[in-house]
Coordinates of C-alpha atoms in Angstrom, one line a residue:
M9 CA -4.6 -82.0 -57.0
S10 CA -1.9 -79.6 -58.0
I11 CA 1.3 -81.5 -58.7
H12 CA 4.5 -79.9 -59.9
R13 CA 7.4 -81.7 -61.5
M14 CA 10.5 -81.7 -59.3
G15 CA 13.6 -83.3 -60.8
T16 CA 14.2 -86.8 -62.1
I17 CA 11.8 -89.4 -60.8
L18 CA 13.4 -92.3 -59.0
I19 CA 10.7 -94.5 -57.7
L20 CA 11.3 -97.3 -55.2
L21 CA 8.9 -100.2 -55.5
A22 CA 8.2 -102.9 -53.2
L23 CA 5.1 -104.7 -52.3
V24 CA 4.4 -107.2 -49.9
V25 CA 1.4 -108.9 -48.5
G26 CA 1.6 -111.6 -45.9
A27 CA 0.5 -115.1 -46.1
C28 CA 2.3 -115.6 -42.8
S29 CA 2.1 -118.4 -40.3
G30 CA 1.1 -117.4 -36.7
G31 CA 3.5 -117.2 -33.8
D32 CA 3.4 -117.9 -30.1
S33 CA 4.0 -115.1 -27.6
T34 CA 7.6 -114.7 -26.3
D35 CA 9.1 -112.0 -24.1
E36 CA 11.3 -110.0 -26.4
G37 CA 13.5 -108.8 -23.6
S38 CA 14.7 -112.2 -22.6
A39 CA 17.1 -114.4 -24.5
A40 CA 16.3 -118.2 -24.5
T41 CA 19.3 -120.5 -24.0
S42 CA 19.5 -124.0 -25.2
T43 CA 21.7 -126.4 -27.1
T44 CA 21.0 -126.6 -30.9
T45 CA 21.5 -129.8 -32.7
L46 CA 21.8 -129.3 -36.5
V47 CA 21.1 -131.7 -39.3
A48 CA 22.1 -130.4 -42.8
A49 CA 21.4 -132.0 -46.1
T50 CA 21.6 -131.1 -49.8
T51 CA 18.5 -132.3 -51.6
T52 CA 17.2 -132.2 -55.1
I53 CA 13.7 -130.9 -54.2
P54 CA 11.4 -128.1 -55.2
A55 CA 11.3 -125.1 -53.0
T56 CA 8.0 -126.2 -51.6
T57 CA 9.8 -128.7 -49.2
S58 CA 9.2 -127.5 -45.7
T59 CA 9.0 -128.3 -42.0
T60 CA 6.2 -128.2 -39.7
A61 CA 6.4 -127.0 -36.1
D62 CA 5.1 -129.2 -33.2
S63 CA 3.4 -127.7 -30.2
P64 CA 5.6 -125.2 -28.2
V65 CA 7.1 -126.6 -25.1
D66 CA 7.4 -125.0 -21.7
D67 CA 11.0 -123.7 -22.0
G68 CA 10.0 -121.3 -24.9
T69 CA 11.6 -123.4 -27.6
T70 CA 9.9 -125.3 -30.5
T71 CA 10.9 -128.8 -31.6
T72 CA 10.7 -129.4 -35.4
T73 CA 11.0 -132.3 -37.6
A74 CA 11.5 -132.6 -41.4
T75 CA 8.5 -133.4 -43.5
T76 CA 7.9 -134.4 -47.1
V77 CA 6.6 -132.2 -49.9
A78 CA 3.3 -134.2 -49.8
E79 CA 2.3 -132.7 -46.5
L80 CA 1.7 -129.4 -48.1
P81 CA 0.0 -128.7 -51.5
D82 CA 2.6 -128.7 -54.3
E83 CA 1.3 -125.3 -55.3
V84 CA 2.4 -123.3 -52.2
E85 CA 5.6 -122.3 -50.5
R86 CA 6.1 -121.4 -46.9
V87 CA 6.7 -117.7 -46.3
D88 CA 10.3 -116.7 -46.3
L89 CA 10.5 -114.6 -43.1
L90 CA 14.0 -113.5 -43.9
T91 CA 12.9 -111.1 -46.6
F92 CA 12.5 -107.3 -46.7
A93 CA 8.9 -107.8 -47.9
Q94 CA 8.2 -109.6 -44.6
G95 CA 9.8 -106.8 -42.6
A96 CA 13.4 -107.9 -42.2
L97 CA 15.7 -104.9 -42.1
F98 CA 19.3 -104.6 -43.0
V99 CA 21.2 -103.3 -39.9
D100 CA 25.0 -103.5 -40.5
Q101 CA 27.7 -105.3 -42.3
T102 CA 31.5 -105.9 -42.2
G103 CA 33.6 -107.3 -45.0
L104 CA 31.7 -105.9 -48.0
A105 CA 33.4 -103.4 -50.3
T106 CA 32.3 -99.8 -50.0
G107 CA 29.0 -99.2 -51.8
S108 CA 27.9 -102.8 -51.6
A109 CA 25.1 -102.3 -49.0
G110 CA 22.5 -103.0 -51.7
R111 CA 23.9 -106.5 -52.1
A112 CA 23.1 -107.2 -48.4
L113 CA 19.4 -106.3 -49.2
R114 CA 19.4 -108.5 -52.3
M115 CA 20.4 -111.5 -50.1
I116 CA 16.9 -111.2 -48.5
D117 CA 14.8 -110.2 -51.5
G118 CA 13.4 -113.7 -52.0
D119 CA 15.0 -114.1 -55.5
P120 CA 17.3 -117.1 -55.9
Q121 CA 19.3 -115.4 -58.7
E122 CA 23.0 -115.5 -58.0
L123 CA 24.7 -112.1 -57.4
T124 CA 28.4 -111.2 -57.3
I125 CA 29.6 -109.7 -54.1
T126 CA 32.8 -107.7 -53.8
T127 CA 34.4 -108.1 -50.4
D128 CA 37.2 -106.0 -48.9
G129 CA 39.4 -109.1 -49.0
A130 CA 40.5 -108.7 -45.3
E131 CA 37.9 -110.7 -43.4
P132 CA 34.8 -112.8 -43.8
V133 CA 31.5 -111.1 -44.7
E134 CA 29.2 -110.5 -41.7
L135 CA 25.6 -109.2 -42.3
I136 CA 23.1 -108.3 -39.6
Y137 CA 19.4 -108.1 -40.1
K138 CA 16.6 -107.2 -37.7
L139 CA 13.2 -108.9 -37.7
P140 CA 10.0 -107.0 -37.2
S141 CA 8.9 -109.2 -34.3
T142 CA 10.1 -112.2 -32.3
T143 CA 10.6 -115.1 -34.8
T144 CA 11.3 -118.8 -34.3
F145 CA 12.9 -120.4 -37.3
D146 CA 12.5 -124.1 -37.9
R147 CA 14.2 -124.3 -41.3
F148 CA 16.9 -122.5 -43.2
A149 CA 17.9 -123.1 -46.9
I150 CA 20.1 -121.8 -49.6
P151 CA 19.0 -122.3 -53.2
N152 CA 20.8 -122.3 -56.5
V153 CA 24.4 -122.9 -55.5
V154 CA 26.1 -122.5 -58.9
E155 CA 29.5 -121.7 -60.2
S156 CA 29.7 -119.0 -62.9
P157 CA 32.5 -118.8 -65.5
G158 CA 35.4 -116.5 -64.8
N159 CA 37.2 -115.3 -61.7
V160 CA 34.4 -115.9 -59.2
T161 CA 33.2 -118.6 -56.9
F162 CA 30.3 -119.3 -54.5
F163 CA 30.8 -118.8 -50.8
K164 CA 31.4 -122.1 -49.1
T165 CA 30.7 -121.7 -45.4
V166 CA 27.5 -120.0 -44.2
T167 CA 26.8 -119.6 -40.5
V168 CA 23.4 -118.2 -39.3
S169 CA 23.1 -117.0 -35.8
G170 CA 20.3 -115.4 -33.8
S171 CA 19.9 -113.1 -30.9
A172 CA 17.0 -111.9 -28.7
E173 CA 19.1 -109.3 -27.0
G174 CA 20.5 -106.9 -29.7
A175 CA 22.4 -106.4 -32.9
D176 CA 25.8 -106.6 -31.1
R177 CA 25.3 -109.2 -28.4
G178 CA 23.7 -112.5 -27.4
F179 CA 24.1 -114.4 -30.7
Q180 CA 23.9 -118.2 -30.8
V181 CA 24.5 -120.3 -33.8
L182 CA 21.2 -121.6 -35.4
A183 CA 22.6 -123.2 -38.6
E184 CA 25.9 -123.7 -40.3
F185 CA 26.2 -124.8 -43.9
E186 CA 29.2 -126.3 -45.8
L187 CA 28.1 -125.8 -49.4
E188 CA 28.7 -127.8 -52.5
T189 CA 27.8 -126.8 -56.1
H190 CA 24.3 -127.9 -57.1
E191 CA 23.8 -129.8 -60.3
P192 CA 20.1 -129.9 -61.2
D193 CA 17.7 -127.0 -61.4
Q194 CA 15.7 -126.2 -58.2
E195 CA 18.3 -127.9 -56.0
M196 CA 18.5 -126.5 -52.5
T197 CA 20.7 -127.1 -49.5
E198 CA 18.5 -127.0 -46.3
L199 CA 19.1 -127.3 -42.6
I200 CA 16.6 -128.3 -40.0
P201 CA 17.5 -127.5 -36.4
D202 CA 16.2 -130.0 -33.8
V203 CA 15.8 -127.0 -31.3
V204 CA 15.2 -123.5 -32.4
L205 CA 15.3 -120.2 -30.5
P206 CA 13.1 -117.1 -30.5
V207 CA 15.1 -114.2 -32.0
R208 CA 14.9 -110.6 -33.2
W209 CA 18.3 -110.3 -34.9
V210 CA 19.9 -112.6 -37.4
K211 CA 23.6 -112.6 -38.3
V212 CA 24.8 -114.3 -41.5
D213 CA 28.5 -115.0 -41.8
L214 CA 29.9 -115.9 -45.2
A215 CA 33.4 -117.2 -45.5
G216 CA 35.7 -119.1 -47.9
G217 CA 34.8 -120.3 -51.4
I218 CA 33.8 -123.6 -53.0
N219 CA 36.5 -123.3 -55.7
I220 CA 39.5 -121.5 -54.1
V221 CA 42.8 -122.5 -55.6
A222 CA 46.2 -122.1 -54.0
G223 CA 47.4 -118.6 -54.2
D224 CA 44.0 -117.2 -54.7
E225 CA 42.8 -117.2 -51.1
G226 CA 42.3 -113.5 -51.0
R227 CA 39.9 -113.2 -53.9
T228 CA 37.4 -110.5 -53.5
N229 CA 34.7 -111.5 -55.9
L230 CA 32.3 -114.2 -54.6
E231 CA 28.8 -115.3 -55.3
F232 CA 25.7 -115.9 -53.2
T233 CA 22.0 -116.2 -53.8
E234 CA 19.6 -116.1 -50.9
I235 CA 19.3 -117.1 -47.3
I236 CA 15.8 -118.5 -46.6
G237 CA 14.3 -118.7 -43.2
N238 CA 10.9 -120.4 -42.4
G239 CA 9.2 -120.5 -39.1
T240 CA 6.7 -118.7 -36.9
Q241 CA 6.5 -115.0 -36.1
E242 CA 4.6 -113.0 -33.4
E243 CA 2.1 -110.4 -34.4
M244 CA 3.6 -107.0 -35.1
P245 CA 2.2 -103.9 -33.4
L246 CA 0.7 -101.3 -35.7
S247 CA 3.4 -98.7 -36.5
E248 CA 2.4 -95.1 -36.5
A249 CA 5.7 -93.9 -38.2
F250 CA 4.3 -93.3 -41.7
T251 CA 3.5 -89.6 -41.3
G252 CA 6.1 -86.9 -42.2
V253 CA 8.1 -85.3 -44.9
W254 CA 11.5 -86.8 -45.8
D255 CA 14.2 -87.0 -48.5
F256 CA 14.0 -90.3 -50.3
R257 CA 17.6 -91.3 -51.0
L258 CA 19.5 -94.2 -52.6
T259 CA 20.7 -96.3 -49.7
E260 CA 24.1 -96.7 -51.2
R261 CA 24.5 -93.0 -51.9
L262 CA 23.1 -91.3 -48.8
D263 CA 25.5 -88.4 -49.6
L264 CA 23.4 -87.5 -52.6
P265 CA 20.0 -85.7 -52.4
G266 CA 16.9 -87.7 -53.3
L267 CA 13.3 -86.9 -54.0
P268 CA 10.8 -85.2 -51.6
L269 CA 8.5 -87.8 -50.0
E270 CA 5.5 -87.0 -47.9
L271 CA 3.2 -89.6 -46.2
Q272 CA 0.1 -89.2 -44.1
Q273 CA -1.0 -92.2 -42.0
T274 CA -4.6 -92.5 -40.7
G275 CA -5.0 -95.8 -38.8
A276 CA -3.8 -98.4 -41.3
T277 CA -4.2 -96.2 -44.4
I278 CA -1.4 -94.1 -45.9
T279 CA -1.6 -91.5 -48.6
G280 CA 1.0 -89.1 -50.0
C281 CA 3.4 -88.4 -52.8
L282 CA 6.9 -89.0 -54.0
D283 CA 7.6 -86.0 -56.3
T284 CA 4.7 -86.3 -58.8
I285 CA 3.7 -89.8 -57.8
V286 CA 0.5 -90.1 -55.9
I287 CA 0.7 -92.9 -53.3
N288 CA -2.0 -95.0 -51.6
G289 CA -1.2 -97.8 -49.3
T290 CA -1.9 -100.1 -46.4
V291 CA -0.1 -100.7 -43.1
N292 CA 0.1 -104.1 -41.5
G293 CA 2.2 -104.0 -38.4
R294 CA 5.5 -102.4 -39.3
I295 CA 5.1 -102.9 -43.0
A296 CA 3.4 -100.4 -45.4
R297 CA 2.6 -101.7 -48.9
A298 CA 1.7 -99.1 -51.4
T299 CA 1.1 -98.4 -55.1
G300 CA 1.4 -95.1 -56.9
V301 CA 0.7 -93.4 -60.2
D302 CA 2.8 -90.6 -61.7
V303 CA 0.2 -88.0 -62.6
A304 CA 2.8 -86.1 -64.6
R305 CA 3.7 -89.1 -66.8
G306 CA 0.5 -90.6 -67.9
D307 CA -0.3 -92.4 -64.6
R308 CA 2.8 -94.5 -64.9
P309 CA 2.6 -97.1 -62.1
S310 CA 4.9 -97.6 -59.1
A311 CA 4.9 -99.7 -56.0
F312 CA 6.5 -99.4 -52.6
I313 CA 7.3 -101.3 -49.5
F314 CA 8.2 -99.2 -46.4
V315 CA 9.4 -100.9 -43.2
A316 CA 9.5 -99.0 -39.9
D317 CA 11.8 -99.9 -37.1
E318 CA 10.9 -99.5 -33.4
D319 CA 12.6 -96.1 -33.4
D320 CA 10.4 -95.0 -36.3
S321 CA 13.2 -94.9 -38.8
I322 CA 12.1 -96.2 -42.2
Q323 CA 13.7 -98.2 -44.9
A324 CA 12.1 -98.8 -48.3
I325 CA 12.3 -100.4 -51.7
W326 CA 10.8 -98.9 -54.9
S327 CA 10.1 -100.0 -58.5
E328 CA 8.8 -97.8 -61.2
N329 CA 6.8 -99.1 -64.2
G330 CA 7.5 -102.7 -63.3
G331 CA 11.2 -102.2 -63.1
V332 CA 13.6 -103.8 -60.6
F333 CA 13.5 -102.9 -57.0
G334 CA 16.0 -100.4 -55.5
A335 CA 16.9 -99.8 -51.9
R336 CA 16.0 -96.4 -50.5
S337 CA 16.4 -94.7 -47.2
V338 CA 13.8 -92.3 -45.8
V339 CA 16.0 -89.5 -44.4
A340 CA 15.0 -86.5 -42.3
D341 CA 16.4 -83.4 -44.0
P342 CA 15.9 -79.8 -42.7
D343 CA 16.0 -78.6 -46.3
V344 CA 13.1 -80.9 -47.3
T345 CA 9.9 -79.6 -45.6
T346 CA 7.4 -79.6 -48.4
T347 CA 6.4 -81.7 -51.4
P348 CA 4.3 -81.2 -54.5
C349 CA 1.2 -82.4 -52.6
S350 CA 1.7 -80.5 -49.3
D351 CA -0.8 -77.8 -50.3
D352 CA -3.3 -80.3 -51.8
P353 CA -2.8 -83.7 -50.0
P354 CA -4.5 -86.7 -51.7
E355 CA -7.5 -88.2 -50.0
P356 CA -7.5 -91.9 -48.9
Q357 CA -8.7 -94.1 -51.8
F358 CA -10.4 -97.4 -51.3
C359 CA -12.1 -98.0 -54.6
G360 CA -10.0 -99.0 -57.5
V361 CA -6.8 -99.4 -55.5
A362 CA -4.9 -102.3 -54.0
V363 CA -5.6 -103.1 -50.3
Y364 CA -3.3 -105.4 -48.5
V365 CA -4.7 -107.9 -46.0
N366 CA -2.5 -110.5 -44.2
F367 CA -3.7 -114.1 -44.1
D368 CA -2.4 -117.1 -42.3
F369 CA -0.2 -119.3 -44.4
N370 CA -2.1 -121.3 -47.1
S371 CA -5.3 -120.0 -45.6
A372 CA -8.1 -117.5 -45.8
V373 CA -8.0 -116.8 -42.1
I374 CA -7.3 -113.1 -41.7
R375 CA -4.4 -112.3 -39.3
P376 CA -5.0 -110.0 -36.3
E377 CA -2.7 -107.2 -37.6
S378 CA -5.1 -106.6 -40.5
A379 CA -8.1 -105.8 -38.3
Q380 CA -7.4 -102.1 -38.5
V381 CA -7.1 -102.4 -42.3
L382 CA -10.6 -103.8 -42.6
S383 CA -11.9 -101.3 -40.1
D384 CA -10.6 -98.5 -42.3
L385 CA -12.0 -100.1 -45.4
Y386 CA -15.4 -100.5 -43.9
A387 CA -15.4 -96.9 -42.7
G388 CA -14.3 -95.6 -46.1
L389 CA -16.9 -97.6 -48.0
V390 CA -19.7 -96.3 -45.7
A391 CA -18.5 -92.7 -45.8
G392 CA -18.4 -92.9 -49.6
G393 CA -22.0 -94.0 -49.8
Y394 CA -21.2 -96.9 -52.1
T395 CA -24.2 -99.3 -52.5
Q396 CA -22.6 -101.9 -54.8
V397 CA -19.1 -103.2 -54.0
S398 CA -17.1 -106.2 -55.3
I399 CA -14.1 -107.5 -53.4
E400 CA -11.6 -109.0 -55.9
G401 CA -9.0 -111.4 -54.6
H402 CA -5.6 -111.7 -56.4
T403 CA -2.7 -114.0 -55.8
S404 CA 0.9 -114.3 -56.9
T405 CA 1.8 -116.7 -59.7
E406 CA 3.4 -119.4 -57.6
G407 CA 1.6 -122.8 -57.9
T408 CA -1.1 -123.9 -60.3
T409 CA -3.7 -121.8 -61.8
E410 CA -6.5 -123.9 -60.2
Y411 CA -5.0 -123.6 -56.7
N412 CA -4.5 -119.8 -57.0
Q413 CA -8.1 -119.3 -58.3
D414 CA -9.5 -121.2 -55.3
L415 CA -7.3 -119.3 -52.8
S416 CA -8.2 -115.9 -54.3
E417 CA -11.9 -116.8 -54.0
R418 CA -11.6 -117.9 -50.4
R419 CA -9.7 -114.8 -49.4
A420 CA -12.1 -112.5 -51.2
R421 CA -15.0 -114.2 -49.4
A422 CA -13.2 -113.8 -46.0
V423 CA -12.9 -110.0 -46.6
V424 CA -16.6 -109.8 -47.6
D425 CA -17.6 -111.8 -44.5
D426 CA -15.6 -109.4 -42.3
L427 CA -17.2 -106.3 -43.8
V428 CA -20.7 -107.8 -43.5
A429 CA -20.0 -108.6 -39.8
R430 CA -19.1 -105.0 -39.3
G431 CA -22.4 -103.9 -40.8
F432 CA -22.1 -103.6 -44.6
P433 CA -25.3 -104.9 -46.3
A434 CA -24.7 -108.5 -47.4
G435 CA -26.8 -108.0 -50.5
N436 CA -24.7 -105.1 -51.7
I437 CA -21.2 -106.7 -51.6
A438 CA -19.8 -109.7 -53.6
A439 CA -16.6 -111.7 -53.6
V440 CA -14.8 -112.3 -56.9
G441 CA -11.6 -114.5 -57.3
K442 CA -9.2 -113.4 -60.0
G443 CA -6.4 -115.8 -59.1
E444 CA -3.1 -115.1 -60.7
T445 CA -4.6 -113.6 -63.9
E446 CA -4.0 -109.9 -63.2
P447 CA -0.5 -109.5 -61.5
L448 CA 0.6 -106.0 -60.8
L449 CA 4.2 -107.1 -61.3
S450 CA 5.4 -109.8 -63.8
P451 CA 7.3 -111.9 -63.5
D452 CA 7.1 -112.1 -59.8
T453 CA 10.2 -114.1 -59.1
D454 CA 11.1 -112.3 -55.8
E455 CA 9.1 -112.0 -52.6
S456 CA 8.6 -108.3 -53.0
S457 CA 6.8 -108.7 -56.3
R458 CA 4.9 -111.7 -55.1
S459 CA 3.7 -109.9 -52.0
L460 CA 2.5 -107.0 -54.1
N461 CA 0.5 -109.3 -56.3
R462 CA -1.2 -110.9 -53.2
R463 CA -3.9 -108.3 -52.7
V464 CA -7.6 -107.4 -52.8
E465 CA -9.0 -104.7 -55.0
I466 CA -12.2 -102.9 -54.3
V467 CA -14.6 -102.2 -57.2
C468 CA -17.3 -99.7 -56.3
G469 CA -20.5 -98.9 -58.1

């Protein structure tokens, strides 16, 4: 492939693979109405504490009860559905200072590290996110409520509302926190609603501060970490938005030109390039997870997460050479019509690359949205004439080594079984579990990195 260097490379990495729990069908066009009773508690518990949904009831709501850590293996955490890696999109904000949109994305990156937020000082902060499909939350939590030295304090009041109608209407309160500073490590303030609602939009209001002294009520620097949302989510339809040529721009500086990005989607497979970075990826629902190598810089690695909205607009995050994620916007620009790979587009690759398959939570059961992924994989292996194939399962580094090894083996075997059922010779394909031993990103302290590490790799002979 002919690739030409075009400007400074700014690579957005984000990877995600779903170990999601399944959801029950709900009409997205109707808003459920009910009273929500809230029980909040600050507990000194590991992040593995969770809730378990009971059977849905006829009115479209789901009753939940708090459970103990022992009901789930200590090694696993429930999937945080309020993360970009799981398809949650930043929609709008009020109250943040100009240029702070990236902070809104960091509040849903799955990383409990505290971050300083500059407000405009005039009103509380309001953030609006859109979920990729109808979601029913049964637990919210805020980790790592800490006070840093200096003229900064943690937000005190956090209100989480949800809507099934739109980003500007129909919101009902789902949870309201009054925060206090945590003492031990791993402490978390959680809230379990007795009744939860199916929603598509989430609004998070942040107000006040834990340590506001008289005369300092208008302070503009406050801290926050992460808003966690667990629950169930409906299957996402397969997006077909990942074909085109765009300008890949910094979300906080859309006035500046970015890098030329070109993607080609075939079924659930994407190929393309960002400047001199060759991209291969997988689409599950509205989420495309991809890796890349910079052929002009010694095959320097990159990784991406692209999330498509229903109007085919795309947001993304990108990391180069294991660096931090950065927020990017995929912008249509009449001046950007070609890329370095337009004349010689890369062919889809299945061997030697990461393939992302979604599984049920804490399970080797393949989710329905990954059926097209496996269909594409089967067709690619057959077309390539490969006679010996190994499917390697990889996990993130959460939990114990033993648990992750077993999970990787079961998931690799599930992919092998699917391919054999499609017609691949059983004697020519093997399952291998790699566990957490070969992460693409390390440390994987945020959900984007963890979701990138949860993958299968195809070794062909």
